[in-house]
Every structure is written in structure tokens, then in C-alpha cells.
XYZ file of N, CA and C in Angstrom:
591
model
N 0.851 -1.174 0.015
C -0.008 -0.006 -0.007
C 0.867 1.240 -0.008
N 0.557 2.207 -0.843
C 1.326 3.436 -0.944
C 0.445 4.606 -0.555
N 1.072 5.653 -0.011
C 0.327 6.852 0.352
C 0.891 7.991 -0.480
N 0.017 8.730 -1.159
C 0.419 9.866 -2.003
C -0.164 11.142 -1.419
N 0.476 12.269 -1.701
C -0.033 13.516 -1.190
C -0.176 14.503 -2.326
N -1.201 15.343 -2.206
C -1.360 16.428 -3.167
C -1.567 17.691 -2.398
N -0.780 18.709 -2.741
C -0.943 20.052 -2.134
C -1.873 20.832 -3.043
N -3.001 21.259 -2.477
C -4.018 21.891 -3.318
C -4.605 23.095 -2.582
N -4.682 24.222 -3.253
C -5.322 25.390 -2.677
C -6.834 25.175 -2.726
N -7.474 25.059 -1.574
C -8.900 24.756 -1.544
C -9.739 25.965 -1.207
N -9.143 27.131 -1.216
C -9.883 28.331 -0.843
C -10.658 28.917 -2.011
N -12.000 28.851 -1.942
C -12.816 29.443 -3.010
C -12.679 30.944 -2.993
N -12.523 31.510 -1.800
C -12.398 32.959 -1.697
C -11.113 33.454 -2.308
N -10.084 32.628 -2.362
C -8.791 33.102 -2.847
C -8.883 33.523 -4.321
N -9.735 32.857 -5.082
C -9.872 33.188 -6.475
C -10.494 34.576 -6.673
N -11.276 34.987 -5.688
C -11.933 36.278 -5.762
C -11.091 37.370 -5.180
N -10.497 37.108 -4.033
C -9.794 38.165 -3.283
C -8.319 38.160 -3.437
N -7.760 37.074 -3.970
C -6.295 36.885 -4.044
C -5.660 36.851 -2.687
N -6.431 36.694 -1.659
C -5.893 36.433 -0.283
C -5.986 34.954 -0.075
N -4.884 34.252 -0.334
C -4.908 32.803 -0.305
C -4.934 32.270 1.096
N -5.900 31.415 1.360
C -6.020 30.714 2.642
C -4.954 29.629 2.643
N -4.642 29.017 3.793
C -3.673 27.942 3.812
C -4.095 26.821 2.920
N -3.147 26.241 2.175
C -3.452 25.063 1.357
C -3.649 23.866 2.272
N -4.227 22.843 1.701
C -4.532 21.647 2.479
C -3.824 20.472 1.809
N -3.191 19.585 2.599
C -2.637 18.385 2.058
C -3.777 17.378 1.930
N -3.947 16.784 0.809
C -4.853 15.682 0.661
C -4.027 14.417 0.592
N -4.369 13.445 1.368
C -3.650 12.177 1.376
C -4.527 11.124 0.663
N -3.955 10.457 -0.290
C -4.645 9.401 -1.009
C -3.933 8.081 -0.677
N -4.688 7.026 -0.432
C -4.110 5.739 -0.141
C -4.564 4.793 -1.243
N -3.648 4.016 -1.805
C -4.037 3.104 -2.877
C -2.953 2.147 -3.242
N -3.319 1.089 -3.954
C -2.342 0.102 -4.375
C -1.611 0.606 -5.636
N -2.316 1.269 -6.532
C -1.734 1.824 -7.735
C -2.108 3.294 -7.786
N -1.405 4.084 -8.633
C -1.715 5.521 -8.725
C -3.178 5.738 -9.034
N -3.732 4.979 -9.963
C -5.089 5.224 -10.420
C -6.162 4.732 -9.459
N -5.792 3.892 -8.487
C -6.776 3.336 -7.548
C -6.718 4.106 -6.244
N -7.705 4.867 -5.965
C -7.742 5.678 -4.751
C -9.019 5.422 -3.993
N -8.982 5.570 -2.719
C -10.210 5.444 -1.957
C -11.216 6.438 -2.460
N -12.471 5.998 -2.528
C -13.485 6.901 -3.076
C -13.703 8.068 -2.161
N -13.711 7.837 -0.863
C -13.860 8.975 0.060
C -12.472 9.447 0.467
N -12.039 10.559 -0.121
C -10.734 11.131 0.157
C -10.772 11.806 1.516
N -9.715 11.628 2.279
C -9.690 12.107 3.632
C -8.712 13.283 3.733
N -9.189 14.392 4.304
C -8.284 15.495 4.633
C -7.596 15.092 5.897
N -6.263 14.906 5.868
C -5.546 14.392 7.020
C -5.027 15.526 7.921
N -4.510 16.567 7.340
C -4.002 17.650 8.150
C -3.849 18.928 7.342
N -3.827 20.059 7.995
C -3.624 21.327 7.349
C -2.151 21.649 7.382
N -1.602 22.059 6.231
C -0.157 22.290 6.104
C 0.367 23.303 7.118
N -0.361 24.380 7.349
C 0.132 25.375 8.287
C 0.276 24.789 9.685
N -0.585 23.876 10.089
C -0.459 23.249 11.383
C 0.854 22.497 11.488
N 1.221 21.809 10.449
C 2.462 21.061 10.452
C 3.668 22.006 10.577
N 3.619 23.123 9.853
C 4.712 24.084 9.940
C 4.853 24.609 11.364
N 3.713 24.907 11.992
C 3.760 25.450 13.380
C 4.288 24.401 14.342
N 4.014 23.100 14.063
C 4.483 22.028 14.948
C 5.949 21.754 14.732
N 6.494 22.308 13.645
C 7.898 22.089 13.289
C 8.227 20.602 13.129
N 7.318 19.893 12.513
C 7.483 18.471 12.265
C 7.924 18.260 10.818
N 9.044 17.550 10.666
C 9.519 17.281 9.299
C 8.789 16.082 8.721
N 8.183 16.240 7.575
C 7.547 15.150 6.849
C 8.218 15.055 5.497
N 8.563 13.854 5.106
C 9.319 13.669 3.864
C 8.548 12.845 2.837
N 8.879 13.091 1.580
C 8.199 12.489 0.469
C 9.217 11.966 -0.555
N 8.909 10.846 -1.175
C 9.583 10.480 -2.412
C 8.803 11.184 -3.513
N 9.509 11.827 -4.409
C 8.851 12.483 -5.551
C 9.048 11.527 -6.730
N 7.948 10.891 -7.145
C 8.030 9.772 -8.076
C 7.382 10.167 -9.407
N 7.964 9.687 -10.539
C 7.424 9.986 -11.868
C 6.206 9.117 -12.142
N 5.318 9.648 -12.961
C 4.126 8.897 -13.374
C 4.520 7.592 -14.053
N 5.633 7.601 -14.803
C 6.003 6.438 -15.583
C 6.622 5.296 -14.776
N 6.982 5.521 -13.493
C 7.587 4.429 -12.702
C 7.651 4.851 -11.232
N 6.679 4.412 -10.438
C 6.622 4.804 -9.036
C 7.619 4.086 -8.138
N 8.496 3.267 -8.739
C 9.545 2.594 -7.971
C 10.825 3.446 -7.948
N 10.810 4.573 -8.658
C 11.950 5.484 -8.691
C 11.564 6.793 -8.020
N 12.601 7.504 -7.531
C 12.362 8.799 -6.857
C 13.437 9.769 -7.323
N 13.116 11.078 -7.277
C 14.118 12.118 -7.503
C 15.198 11.967 -6.453
N 16.463 12.235 -6.841
C 17.624 11.893 -5.971
C 18.817 12.758 -6.313
N 19.520 13.221 -5.281
C 20.833 13.818 -5.418
C 21.832 12.867 -4.772
N 22.911 12.493 -5.465
C 23.911 11.604 -4.874
C 24.745 12.335 -3.819
N 25.182 13.570 -4.152
C 25.965 14.378 -3.249
C 25.801 15.825 -3.639
N 26.519 16.734 -2.924
C 26.323 18.176 -3.201
C 26.881 18.640 -4.539
N 27.675 17.759 -5.210
C 28.208 18.118 -6.533
C 27.517 17.422 -7.678
N 26.401 16.722 -7.377
C 25.727 15.933 -8.375
C 24.585 16.703 -9.035
N 23.972 16.103 -10.019
C 22.782 16.610 -10.663
C 21.600 15.700 -10.329
N 20.405 16.181 -10.538
C 19.194 15.438 -10.209
C 19.030 14.227 -11.124
N 18.721 13.096 -10.488
C 18.506 11.846 -11.214
C 17.322 11.089 -10.601
N 16.932 10.024 -11.299
C 15.985 9.076 -10.742
C 16.757 7.983 -10.051
N 16.276 7.490 -8.915
C 16.989 6.486 -8.160
C 16.019 5.457 -7.590
N 16.462 4.173 -7.576
C 15.599 3.091 -7.133
C 15.557 2.944 -5.633
N 16.582 3.410 -4.878
C 16.584 3.260 -3.439
C 15.824 4.408 -2.799
N 14.501 4.233 -2.703
C 13.646 5.275 -2.155
C 13.813 5.420 -0.645
N 14.480 4.459 0.003
C 14.747 4.566 1.454
C 15.928 5.474 1.769
N 16.726 5.780 0.749
C 17.871 6.647 0.962
C 17.389 8.072 1.336
N 18.073 8.683 2.302
C 17.759 10.061 2.679
C 17.909 10.987 1.483
N 18.801 10.659 0.545
C 19.019 11.493 -0.623
C 17.929 11.370 -1.668
N 16.960 10.466 -1.440
C 15.819 10.313 -2.341
C 14.515 10.789 -1.664
N 14.662 11.483 -0.558
C 13.525 11.968 0.198
C 13.577 13.487 0.279
N 12.356 14.090 0.275
C 12.251 15.537 0.113
C 11.273 16.141 1.097
N 11.643 17.281 1.627
C 10.745 18.121 2.404
C 10.171 19.174 1.457
N 8.877 19.401 1.590
C 8.196 20.387 0.757
C 7.880 21.599 1.625
N 8.553 22.717 1.378
C 8.248 23.955 2.097
C 7.327 24.815 1.252
N 6.115 25.006 1.721
C 5.112 25.782 0.999
C 5.329 27.245 1.259
N 5.457 28.081 0.217
C 5.740 29.481 0.312
C 4.515 30.341 0.025
N 3.428 29.743 -0.317
C 2.231 30.486 -0.658
C 1.741 30.120 -2.037
N 0.848 30.903 -2.583
C 0.313 30.655 -3.913
C 0.707 31.824 -4.831
N 0.893 31.508 -6.098
C 1.270 32.527 -7.071
C 0.573 32.157 -8.407
N -0.251 33.073 -8.896
C -0.987 32.824 -10.133
C -1.757 31.509 -10.129
N -2.361 31.201 -8.993
C -3.166 29.975 -8.880
C -2.380 28.691 -8.700
N -1.072 28.776 -8.558
C -0.219 27.598 -8.365
C 0.465 27.689 -6.996
N 0.731 26.508 -6.423
C 1.445 26.485 -5.160
C 2.932 26.717 -5.414
N 3.496 27.671 -4.608
C 4.891 27.962 -4.703
C 5.619 27.228 -3.587
N 6.647 26.437 -3.916
C 7.324 25.590 -2.947
C 8.835 25.636 -3.091
N 9.533 25.200 -2.085
C 10.956 24.891 -2.148
C 11.041 23.413 -1.795
N 11.846 22.659 -2.549
C 12.009 21.225 -2.357
C 13.402 21.006 -1.764
N 13.439 20.499 -0.512
C 14.688 20.358 0.197
C 15.018 18.889 0.389
N 16.231 18.513 -0.066
C 16.649 17.119 0.030
C 17.003 16.789 1.479
N 16.424 15.702 1.992
C 16.634 15.336 3.382
C 18.107 14.998 3.667
N 18.755 14.242 2.812
C 20.120 13.812 3.051
C 21.140 14.940 2.997
N 20.959 15.876 2.085
C 21.909 16.977 1.927
C 21.504 18.201 2.700
N 20.241 18.367 2.993
C 19.749 19.605 3.613
C 19.825 20.787 2.655
N 19.857 20.499 1.360
C 19.958 21.519 0.338
C 18.727 21.517 -0.581
N 18.468 22.666 -1.148
C 17.281 22.814 -2.041
C 17.604 22.412 -3.451
N 16.565 22.069 -4.178
C 16.656 21.769 -5.612
C 16.677 23.116 -6.345
N 17.691 23.291 -7.243
C 17.816 24.549 -7.983
C 18.024 24.275 -9.481
N 17.352 25.058 -10.295
C 17.617 25.008 -11.758
C 18.899 25.775 -12.001
N 19.908 25.057 -12.573
C 21.223 25.699 -12.795
C 21.057 26.879 -13.765
N 20.308 26.718 -14.822
C 19.996 27.799 -15.759
C 18.456 27.674 -16.015
N 17.887 28.740 -16.447
C 16.437 28.711 -16.782
C 16.283 28.589 -18.290
N 16.788 27.405 -18.794
C 16.678 27.160 -20.228
C 16.509 25.680 -20.478
N 16.075 25.334 -21.646
C 15.863 23.936 -21.991
C 17.161 23.114 -21.842
N 17.019 21.919 -21.289
C 18.117 20.953 -21.042
C 19.016 21.320 -19.870
N 18.629 22.345 -19.089
C 19.414 22.722 -17.928
C 19.347 21.623 -16.874
N 20.500 21.409 -16.189
C 20.568 20.466 -15.100
C 19.970 21.073 -13.831
N 19.590 20.191 -12.919
C 19.043 20.577 -11.602
C 20.128 20.177 -10.590
N 20.483 21.096 -9.710
C 21.593 20.858 -8.795
C 21.168 21.203 -7.348
N 21.903 20.655 -6.362
C 21.643 21.042 -4.974
C 22.167 22.469 -4.752
N 21.486 23.193 -3.888
C 21.841 24.601 -3.654
C 21.377 24.992 -2.255
N 21.993 26.056 -1.752
C 21.515 26.593 -0.493
C 20.133 27.199 -0.720
N 19.264 26.982 0.237
C 17.897 27.508 0.184
C 17.951 29.026 0.062
N 17.146 29.581 -0.839
C 17.092 31.041 -0.994
C 17.884 31.544 -2.180
N 18.629 30.683 -2.856
C 19.333 31.121 -4.075
C 18.284 31.419 -5.139
N 18.723 32.028 -6.231
C 17.749 32.647 -7.184
C 16.774 31.675 -7.848
N 17.125 30.429 -8.056
C 16.229 29.521 -8.781
C 15.808 28.319 -7.949
N 15.587 28.517 -6.627
C 15.154 27.413 -5.784
C 13.644 27.389 -5.574
N 12.896 28.373 -6.083
C 11.430 28.399 -5.925
C 10.810 27.706 -7.118
N 9.872 26.799 -6.842
C 9.184 26.032 -7.855
C 7.678 26.234 -7.738
N 6.967 26.020 -8.828
C 5.513 26.053 -8.831
C 5.020 24.637 -9.158
N 3.931 24.236 -8.505
C 3.344 22.937 -8.800
C 2.172 23.158 -9.724
N 2.200 22.432 -10.869
C 1.142 22.558 -11.888
C -0.178 21.990 -11.437
N -1.152 22.105 -12.309
C -2.489 21.578 -12.015
C -2.431 20.064 -11.799
N -3.344 19.547 -10.963
C -3.373 18.147 -10.631
C -3.911 17.349 -11.813
N -3.216 16.279 -12.175
C -3.622 15.388 -13.280
C -3.816 13.972 -12.709
N -4.860 13.302 -13.161
C -5.118 11.914 -12.726
C -5.093 11.750 -11.204
N -5.568 12.732 -10.512
C -5.738 12.623 -9.063
C -4.540 13.003 -8.217
N -3.329 12.700 -8.659
C -2.155 13.001 -7.775
C -0.960 13.605 -8.470
N -0.920 13.592 -9.787
C 0.298 14.023 -10.488
C 0.306 15.534 -10.787
N 1.488 16.109 -10.705
C 1.639 17.542 -11.030
C 2.996 17.757 -11.711
N 3.005 18.824 -12.492
C 4.304 19.293 -13.011
C 5.041 20.036 -11.911
N 6.360 20.091 -12.017
C 7.192 20.860 -11.100
C 7.912 21.880 -11.960
N 7.479 23.124 -11.935
C 7.897 24.162 -12.869
C 8.769 25.205 -12.173
N 9.841 25.661 -12.820
C 10.614 26.768 -12.231
C 9.729 27.988 -12.130
N 9.774 28.665 -11.003
C 8.896 29.817 -10.773
C 9.111 30.902 -11.851
N 10.346 31.074 -12.301
C 10.637 32.165 -13.216
C 10.580 31.737 -14.696
N 10.224 30.483 -14.965
C 10.134 30.004 -16.366
C 9.138 28.865 -16.429
N 7.864 29.186 -16.329
C 6.798 28.204 -16.132
C 6.568 27.268 -17.331
N 7.085 27.629 -18.508
C 6.853 26.739 -19.666
C 7.787 25.514 -19.605
N 8.776 25.529 -18.716
C 9.667 24.403 -18.534
C 9.186 23.577 -17.314
N 9.758 22.383 -17.183
C 9.291 21.466 -16.141
C 10.370 20.413 -15.890
N 10.393 19.824 -14.680
C 11.262 18.714 -14.434
C 10.848 17.559 -15.359
N 11.831 16.981 -16.037
C 11.542 15.998 -17.052
C 12.620 14.920 -17.082
N 12.210 13.647 -16.957
C 13.152 12.546 -17.154
C 13.281 12.390 -18.669
N 14.236 13.076 -19.230
C 14.229 13.601 -20.582
C 14.625 12.661 -21.717
N 15.129 11.465 -21.450
C 15.658 10.676 -22.551
C 14.634 9.860 -23.329
N 13.419 9.871 -22.870
C 12.379 9.132 -23.573
C 12.453 7.639 -23.285
N 11.467 6.890 -23.724
C 11.428 5.481 -23.440
C 11.114 5.205 -21.973
N 11.393 3.986 -21.534
C 11.116 3.597 -20.138
C 12.047 4.369 -19.192
N 11.512 4.688 -18.036
C 12.303 5.384 -17.024
C 13.169 4.346 -16.281
N 14.395 4.727 -15.912
C 15.331 3.770 -15.304
C 16.141 4.423 -14.196
N 16.709 3.572 -13.337
C 17.596 4.014 -12.252
C 18.794 4.756 -12.828
N 19.067 5.921 -12.322
C 20.208 6.716 -12.773
C 19.902 7.683 -13.903
N 18.693 7.726 -14.368
C 18.306 8.597 -15.480
C 18.348 10.067 -15.038
N 18.886 10.915 -15.913
C 18.942 12.354 -15.663
C 17.559 12.968 -15.672
N 17.384 13.966 -14.825
C 16.165 14.783 -14.800
C 16.559 16.208 -15.041
N 16.028 16.832 -16.075
C 16.415 18.193 -16.476
C 15.179 19.017 -16.741
N 15.406 20.249 -17.166
C 14.303 21.113 -17.569
C 14.025 20.965 -19.049
N 12.760 20.679 -19.352
C 12.307 20.622 -20.748
C 10.882 21.158 -20.816
N 10.394 21.487 -21.992
C 9.016 21.994 -22.099
C 8.009 21.014 -21.470
N 7.036 21.550 -20.811
C 6.032 20.783 -20.077
C 5.085 20.125 -21.063
N 5.023 18.775 -21.017
C 4.171 17.995 -21.917
C 3.051 17.251 -21.222
N 3.082 17.222 -19.897
C 2.056 16.545 -19.088
C 1.960 15.066 -19.456
N 3.117 14.415 -19.581
C 3.156 12.971 -19.879
C 3.874 12.216 -18.785
N 4.091 10.903 -19.014
C 4.602 10.016 -17.957
C 5.985 10.434 -17.415
N 6.772 11.122 -18.232
C 8.139 11.459 -17.815
C 8.252 12.875 -17.237
N 7.152 13.624 -17.171
C 7.275 14.948 -16.556
C 6.075 15.305 -15.633
N 5.367 14.263 -15.194
C 4.375 14.437 -14.152
C 4.843 13.684 -12.919
N 4.614 14.273 -11.740
C 5.231 13.763 -10.509
C 4.176 13.664 -9.403
N 4.353 12.643 -8.567
C 3.507 12.456 -7.377
C 4.395 12.520 -6.132
N 3.839 13.001 -5.062
C 4.546 13.115 -3.784
C 4.080 11.957 -2.923
N 4.940 10.946 -2.748
C 4.611 9.738 -2.036
C 5.146 9.857 -0.609
N 4.258 9.793 0.377
C 4.668 9.960 1.771
C 5.639 8.865 2.155
N 6.766 9.241 2.787
C 7.730 8.276 3.279
C 7.191 7.692 4.582
N 7.040 6.388 4.593
C 6.503 5.714 5.773
C 7.671 5.310 6.678
N 7.646 5.786 7.889
C 8.741 5.496 8.856
C 8.459 4.219 9.597
């Protein structure tokens, strides 16, 4: 059994007033991505977790293969897919920074390195590298929800690009993940799978 999370702005008033209420984590439990409990349960409000200062970690898994997760090997590496989802370097903290243009703005922090995910350049084929939180390209936007749990992960300053396991074909252990135009397909849609301790 796997648990997936979706960060979603549920405030109807926010669309009218642009005063965004706290987003809510929705937790989905299922055997496969497409099989979810019919009655979705709101488990907790994100702001409450922040106030409790509790670290919750996720594997960020591609639609094309939920046995792989985004991963940094070390502070000099680039972002790849990795099969060892139990590794601290394949687990991510999601810091919610608010909403921007109807999308959730986040920073993704690697548990093992304590460093944020950063787009090295804001151009096609750019590598993703570990960086100190707060550097210029560490803010990301989460795209619209697809198939219940999947979202694009877009650089805040260049929304037409997206994290993409870019080589095509089947996804595999060690595959590079870079910035490419957003196509909303198996290699550039991502789910946040709760790490079970």
C-alpha cells in the first residue's frame, strides 16, 4: 500500500480576493496511482504542520515508474531518478511558500543533503543541482493536478519548462532529470509519495 499527497489550494475565496488561505494536504491511499479510496480524507492542514515544526518527507516519483524517486547523490551531483527510495538522498521536504498565479509555490529540500533543488539555468536541457535555500532559482511552482495525484514541477521564473526525465522510453535508475518543455506525460508528471517510517 502506498500513500500519496497532493498540495491543493482549496480556498474558493482566494480566487476572488487573491488572499490565499492555507493550502490543504490531501492524502490518497491506494495500491496503484489510479486506484484511490473513493472517500478522500483530509488528514491535516499544512500550516499546522509548519507550526508544529514536524519534518515530513516524500519520495517524488514519476508517473512512468513509481519505484523510482528524484535523488541527489551528493552536493556536486545533478538530479537523477533512483531506485533506493529509502535513501535520505531520495527523500524531500516540501516547504510551501504560498500561492502565485493559482499555483502552489514551494521549495524542495533534500533530506540527506539539507539543500534545495535549484535549476542551474532557466533554459531547456538545464541540469538541476543542490543549492543553499534562498538562491535565485530554488522556488518552484506545482502545476495543475492530473489523474488525481500528478503535477508538473515548474521553475517559478520560467513556467513553460518542467522537471523531465528527458531521454524518452522507459524510465530507469540513474536517469537524468532536467528542464524541458512541459508536456504533461509520464516522464514529466510527478506524485509526492509519503515516506513511511
